[in-house]
Amino acid sequence: MKRIHLIYGVLACLMLPLSPVAAQTGLQAALEEIERNNTFLQAARDAGEAENVANRTGLNLPDPEIGFAHSWYTKGSNLREKEFSVTQELDWAVITGQRKRVSRQKNELVALQYVQERNAVRLAALEELIGLVYANGWLQELKVRQSDARELADAYEAMLEQGSTNVVEVNRARLNLVTVTAEVARAEADREETLSRIKALNGGKSLTQSVEGYGLSALPSDFEAWRAAAESVNPQLQYVRQTAELSERELKMARTEYIPNIAVGYAMEQSPEEGKHGVTLGLRIPLWQDRNKVKQGKAALVAAQSEAADAYVQFMSEVEACYERAQALRRVADDCSRNFAMLDTRNLLHDALMAGQINVLDYVTELGQYYQAREQVLSAERDYQLAYIRLQSYVWN
């Protein structure tokens, strides 16, 4: 019981950042909209329902066989004979409930398969939404820079008319405006491309929810406890484990097929002189048709168990690598933000330019370095969010 409380406690701590904070920024609402409209998931749900129906087919006993014969003698005789029979074959896999248990577990695998497909769509959607937040932030920065560049160009043109500057400085200011405007256009094109990919994920519909930020994304403090909890809920691990369990059940069912099936029935014969009726009993002896089913079942079980063991090893190593990457990117993002806040010299550069202490070339060069640093901050935060979402995807169920 303590282990169960630990698992739910750790998962609750991890899932908390995405729910309330993401709802504030629109990230969660946008993700839910994509899940509703995604055509791949709609097709997966329909296919899963069809497979569920197929898995529930054949769970009953074979259909009974009914026979009837009406015969008469030759050579002018008017004597007639009638025969009637009903036979029901008994399937041990149905009678013992093994076939129904196999069917139920197959449907559980169908559900787990859909969870994995849904999680893949969720991960792709969140990656695109995170890219959209980055694109919005970077475009906003560039537009501020474009506005400043336009004001600078206008100011130097006015100064040229007053004779307080020269054509070289004016051309530098104009060239700076042209360069920044081109960067804005490229950033807008990148943003539109991201929106197009989100639209495709959203079933061809434009996203109605606005996404304004990432929200709080804190890594689990106790990684080993988190990994132990994630191991118990990860749908991929659940799928391979249940596949091994299904192979074991199918092997048991295959062994029952070596038991001779009994067919019971009722038969009646009637002629003008006399009639008779009684119970019939028959056996279907499995000599040739199913001779390799048990052997096949054993091989399938060994393969499924090997796949489950490999999936566990891969899961443990992937989760650890993902956590370490997220930790490293968190440090990078924090360092970039902290250093950037201390080294913001835009106002000083502007004052120095207006005072004539530096020329336009020095101003543009220094300001370009500032925006390169700003882009590094935004990229570091985006990369951390991508790593965090990938880590979190291991516990979606």
XYZ file of C-alpha atoms in Angstrom:
397
model
C 0.000 0.000 0.000
C 2.872 2.381 0.790
C 4.353 1.677 -2.649
C 1.043 2.529 -4.303
C 0.848 5.842 -2.423
C 4.445 6.580 -3.407
C 3.725 5.918 -7.076
C 0.679 8.155 -7.165
C 2.443 10.840 -5.163
C 5.412 10.978 -7.511
C 3.215 10.987 -10.600
C 1.043 13.717 -9.147
C 4.101 15.865 -8.545
C 5.241 15.383 -12.126
C 1.885 15.914 -13.759
C 1.064 19.005 -11.706
C 3.129 21.446 -13.802
C 1.366 20.621 -17.055
C -2.195 20.884 -15.776
C -2.929 24.170 -13.957
C -0.102 26.241 -15.389
C -0.475 24.936 -18.910
C -4.166 25.727 -18.690
C -3.238 29.321 -17.929
C -0.980 29.590 -20.958
C -3.371 27.724 -23.250
C -0.978 24.830 -23.834
C -3.221 22.199 -22.271
C -6.350 23.570 -23.961
C -4.607 23.552 -27.335
C -3.437 19.983 -26.763
C -6.971 18.841 -25.920
C -8.294 20.520 -29.066
C -5.733 18.685 -31.187
C -6.614 15.363 -29.559
C -10.277 15.899 -30.416
C -9.666 16.864 -34.041
C -6.688 14.716 -35.015
C -7.754 12.491 -37.918
C -5.131 9.834 -37.209
C -6.527 9.328 -33.710
C -10.069 9.220 -35.066
C -9.015 6.480 -37.489
C -7.174 4.662 -34.682
C -10.290 4.734 -32.501
C -12.424 3.316 -35.325
C -9.859 0.623 -36.082
C -9.629 -0.259 -32.395
C -13.388 -0.636 -32.132
C -13.421 -2.925 -35.166
C -10.620 -5.000 -33.663
C -12.476 -5.234 -30.364
C -15.506 -6.639 -32.175
C -13.290 -9.114 -34.032
C -11.704 -10.240 -30.750
C -15.151 -10.886 -29.283
C -16.094 -13.080 -32.237
C -15.942 -16.854 -31.847
C -16.321 -16.960 -28.080
C -19.321 -19.289 -28.126
C -19.648 -23.005 -28.816
C -19.698 -24.127 -32.459
C -23.087 -24.068 -34.135
C -25.122 -27.244 -33.672
C -25.560 -29.549 -36.640
C -29.054 -30.653 -37.602
C -29.674 -33.492 -40.020
C -32.834 -34.781 -41.651
C -33.364 -37.635 -44.113
C -36.497 -38.906 -45.848
C -35.980 -42.154 -47.798
C -38.167 -44.758 -49.481
C -37.801 -48.234 -50.893
C -37.671 -48.992 -54.613
C -39.613 -51.502 -56.705
C -43.003 -49.968 -56.112
C -42.978 -50.072 -52.337
C -44.779 -47.283 -50.502
C -42.687 -47.683 -47.362
C -40.989 -44.530 -46.085
C -38.298 -43.933 -43.451
C -37.432 -40.682 -41.684
C -34.267 -39.796 -39.805
C -33.605 -36.743 -37.625
C -30.471 -35.793 -35.626
C -29.084 -32.870 -33.633
C -25.386 -32.732 -32.696
C -23.484 -30.189 -30.561
C -19.688 -30.187 -30.369
C -18.164 -29.075 -27.058
C -15.092 -26.801 -27.306
C -12.983 -27.067 -24.146
C -11.428 -23.616 -24.636
C -14.917 -22.100 -24.616
C -16.234 -24.217 -21.748
C -13.257 -23.457 -19.489
C -13.414 -19.723 -20.338
C -9.897 -19.633 -21.773
C -11.024 -18.269 -25.116
C -12.923 -15.440 -23.393
C -9.902 -14.551 -21.250
C -7.698 -14.443 -24.347
C -10.244 -12.200 -26.051
C -10.374 -9.849 -23.063
C -6.593 -9.550 -22.968
C -6.445 -8.875 -26.708
C -8.855 -5.999 -26.215
C -6.680 -4.656 -23.405
C -3.764 -4.689 -25.841
C -5.882 -2.798 -28.363
C -6.538 -0.139 -25.717
C -2.833 0.086 -24.840
C -1.948 0.357 -28.513
C -4.294 3.315 -28.839
C -2.742 4.946 -25.758
C 0.679 4.697 -27.406
C -0.646 6.165 -30.649
C -2.372 8.964 -28.747
C 0.800 9.689 -26.785
C 2.807 9.903 -29.996
C 0.359 12.482 -31.334
C 0.406 14.361 -28.021
C 4.198 14.474 -28.036
C 4.329 15.693 -31.642
C 1.663 18.304 -30.889
C 3.401 19.581 -27.760
C 6.709 19.815 -29.604
C 5.052 21.934 -32.283
C 3.263 24.061 -29.664
C 6.546 24.630 -27.850
C 8.050 25.602 -31.197
C 5.174 28.038 -31.666
C 5.851 29.658 -28.268
C 9.500 30.048 -29.261
C 8.558 31.459 -32.680
C 6.159 33.963 -31.091
C 8.779 35.096 -28.576
C 11.538 35.469 -31.142
C 9.258 37.288 -33.581
C 8.222 39.694 -30.832
C 11.876 40.434 -30.068
C 12.636 41.035 -33.734
C 9.696 43.383 -34.151
C 10.932 45.459 -31.228
C 14.344 45.525 -32.897
C 12.711 46.467 -36.200
C 10.860 49.345 -34.540
C 14.089 50.569 -32.975
C 15.898 50.266 -36.301
C 13.183 52.281 -38.048
C 13.341 55.008 -35.412
C 17.122 55.069 -35.751
C 16.961 55.383 -39.538
C 14.368 58.141 -39.307
C 16.416 59.990 -36.686
C 19.600 59.892 -38.777
C 17.765 61.057 -41.896
C 16.506 64.028 -39.868
C 20.032 64.643 -38.585
C 21.346 64.535 -42.168
C 18.893 67.258 -43.156
C 20.142 69.319 -40.245
C 23.746 68.681 -41.222
C 24.671 66.972 -37.960
C 25.638 63.638 -39.550
C 26.853 62.263 -42.879
C 25.503 59.983 -45.619
C 27.649 57.035 -44.505
C 26.005 56.964 -41.080
C 22.550 57.307 -42.632
C 23.216 54.425 -45.013
C 24.383 52.285 -42.120
C 21.148 52.985 -40.277
C 19.126 52.222 -43.400
C 21.055 48.967 -44.014
C 20.422 47.943 -40.422
C 16.676 48.461 -40.974
C 16.736 46.381 -44.166
C 18.612 43.557 -42.417
C 16.282 43.468 -39.425
C 13.203 43.614 -41.693
C 14.514 40.563 -43.576
C 14.975 38.725 -40.264
C 11.412 39.574 -39.287
C 10.097 38.225 -42.595
C 12.072 35.002 -42.153
C 10.812 34.595 -38.578
C 7.233 35.139 -39.750
C 7.688 32.476 -42.428
C 9.042 30.033 -39.836
C 6.089 30.776 -37.579
C 3.616 30.191 -40.419
C 5.291 26.873 -41.185
C 4.888 25.825 -37.545
C 1.228 26.864 -37.638
C 0.730 24.761 -40.783
C 2.098 21.662 -39.047
C -0.134 22.329 -36.040
C -3.100 22.732 -38.377
C -2.352 19.334 -39.925
C -2.243 17.767 -36.454
C -5.515 19.541 -35.645
C -7.406 17.753 -38.400
C -6.861 20.491 -40.982
C -8.417 23.155 -38.731
C -6.748 26.312 -37.505
C -6.058 26.244 -33.795
C -8.656 28.249 -31.868
C -6.719 28.242 -28.581
C -3.964 30.811 -28.137
C -0.666 29.641 -26.648
C 1.180 32.306 -24.701
C 3.913 30.499 -22.788
C 5.305 27.222 -21.501
C 4.210 27.343 -17.886
C 6.131 25.877 -14.975
C 8.126 22.760 -15.882
C 9.951 21.391 -12.842
C 11.912 18.156 -13.029
C 11.218 15.457 -10.420
C 13.550 15.923 -7.463
C 13.873 12.180 -6.726
C 14.635 10.596 -10.077
C 14.880 6.992 -8.867
C 11.473 7.155 -7.205
C 10.022 8.780 -10.313
C 11.523 6.114 -12.576
C 10.146 3.328 -10.386
C 6.709 4.916 -10.614
C 7.022 5.496 -14.364
C 7.959 1.856 -14.884
C 4.604 0.741 -13.476
C 2.466 3.030 -15.649
C 4.391 3.341 -18.914
C 2.015 2.085 -21.647
C 4.787 0.658 -23.802
C 6.072 -1.526 -20.960
C 2.520 -2.505 -20.087
C 1.947 -3.487 -23.698
C 4.962 -5.823 -23.972
C 4.223 -7.335 -20.565
C 0.634 -8.045 -21.481
C 1.768 -9.414 -24.839
C 3.857 -11.960 -22.939
C 0.881 -12.769 -20.706
C -1.316 -13.187 -23.773
C 1.207 -15.584 -25.333
C 1.129 -17.627 -22.142
C -2.682 -17.777 -22.197
C -2.697 -18.738 -25.867
C -0.213 -21.524 -25.115
C -2.556 -22.877 -22.427
C -5.452 -22.671 -24.855
C -3.453 -24.493 -27.517
C -2.813 -27.333 -25.073
C -6.525 -27.734 -24.455
C -7.005 -28.260 -28.186
C -5.144 -31.555 -27.802
C -7.995 -32.808 -25.651
C -10.499 -34.671 -27.860
C -13.615 -32.611 -28.399
C -16.846 -34.337 -27.475
C -19.937 -34.060 -29.660
C -23.243 -34.947 -28.003
C -26.582 -35.174 -29.717
C -29.950 -36.738 -30.230
C -31.011 -39.015 -33.126
C -34.362 -40.460 -34.181
C -35.340 -42.960 -36.891
C -38.936 -43.717 -37.834
C -40.443 -46.239 -40.256
C -44.019 -47.548 -40.728
C -43.277 -50.644 -38.684
C -41.252 -49.140 -35.812
C -39.342 -46.102 -34.533
C -36.269 -45.585 -32.402
C -34.448 -42.655 -30.856
C -31.594 -42.034 -28.462
C -28.484 -40.109 -27.494
C -25.373 -39.950 -29.679
C -21.775 -39.356 -28.624
C -18.769 -38.587 -30.802
C -15.131 -37.577 -30.482
C -12.938 -35.328 -32.637
C -9.388 -36.566 -32.129
C -6.708 -33.907 -32.915
C -4.115 -35.984 -34.735
C -2.884 -33.819 -37.621
C -4.538 -30.422 -37.965
C -3.236 -28.750 -34.781
C -0.064 -30.724 -34.234
C 2.274 -27.647 -34.273
C 0.103 -25.211 -32.314
C 1.722 -25.921 -28.947
C 5.193 -25.709 -30.439
C 4.281 -22.406 -32.074
C 2.811 -21.142 -28.791
C 6.013 -21.944 -26.884
C 8.127 -20.103 -29.454
C 5.769 -17.093 -29.358
C 5.969 -17.007 -25.552
C 9.781 -17.041 -25.570
C 9.834 -14.254 -28.175
C 7.344 -12.134 -26.216
C 9.300 -12.552 -22.990
C 12.531 -11.563 -24.759
C 10.824 -8.500 -26.211
C 9.529 -7.507 -22.786
C 13.003 -7.852 -21.251
C 14.540 -5.768 -24.036
C 11.841 -3.093 -23.720
C 12.564 -2.808 -20.002
C 16.303 -2.329 -20.584
C 15.666 0.237 -23.311
C 13.160 2.075 -21.122
C 15.540 2.343 -18.182
C 18.405 3.671 -20.309
C 16.237 6.039 -22.372
C 14.578 7.571 -19.328
C 17.892 8.123 -17.583
C 19.437 9.719 -20.683
C 16.375 11.912 -21.154
C 16.452 13.040 -17.523
C 20.170 13.874 -17.668
C 19.654 15.850 -20.883
C 16.759 17.764 -19.340
C 18.862 18.546 -16.259
C 21.727 19.838 -18.398
C 19.415 21.963 -20.525
C 17.733 23.363 -17.408
C 21.125 24.550 -16.161
C 21.912 26.071 -19.556
C 18.559 27.868 -19.658
C 18.996 29.203 -16.111
C 22.563 30.382 -16.793
C 21.557 32.074 -20.041
C 18.636 33.885 -18.422
C 20.692 34.999 -15.413
C 23.650 36.260 -17.463
C 21.425 37.904 -20.020
C 19.557 39.852 -17.352
C 22.845 41.199 -15.952
C 24.346 42.106 -19.342
C 21.435 43.994 -20.917
C 23.140 47.125 -22.335
C 20.538 48.353 -24.822
C 19.821 51.578 -22.968
C 23.512 52.295 -22.491
C 24.154 51.731 -26.196
C 21.310 54.033 -27.170
C 22.495 56.776 -24.848
C 26.068 56.444 -26.110
C 24.893 56.668 -29.728
C 22.772 59.755 -29.090
C 25.683 61.375 -27.246
C 27.996 60.731 -30.189
C 30.273 58.465 -28.171
C 29.855 55.595 -30.688
C 28.850 55.535 -34.339
C 26.025 53.633 -36.008
C 28.290 50.720 -36.971
C 29.393 50.199 -33.362
C 25.798 50.509 -32.186
C 24.453 47.998 -34.715
C 27.280 45.565 -33.994
C 26.811 45.685 -30.235
C 23.033 45.499 -30.539
C 23.360 42.481 -32.856
C 25.372 40.702 -30.177
C 22.640 41.473 -27.678
C 19.968 39.900 -29.874
C 22.167 36.884 -30.539
C 22.346 36.409 -26.787
C 18.579 36.900 -26.521
C 18.022 34.234 -29.173
C 20.283 31.901 -27.184
C 18.113 32.440 -24.103
C 14.923 31.636 -26.022
C 16.508 28.587 -27.679
C 17.809 27.247 -24.351
C 14.370 27.571 -22.762
C 12.730 25.896 -25.776
C 15.222 23.013 -25.776
C 14.650 22.423 -22.071
C 10.884 22.382 -22.549
C 11.241 19.846 -25.367
C 13.395 17.600 -23.178
C 10.981 17.984 -20.259
C 7.950 17.054 -22.386
C 9.751 14.004 -23.770
C 10.587 12.877 -20.243
C 7.007 13.429 -19.141
C 5.658 11.419 -22.084
C 6.948 8.237 -20.447
C 4.208 8.458 -17.796
C 1.260 9.416 -19.994
C -1.403 6.722 -19.800
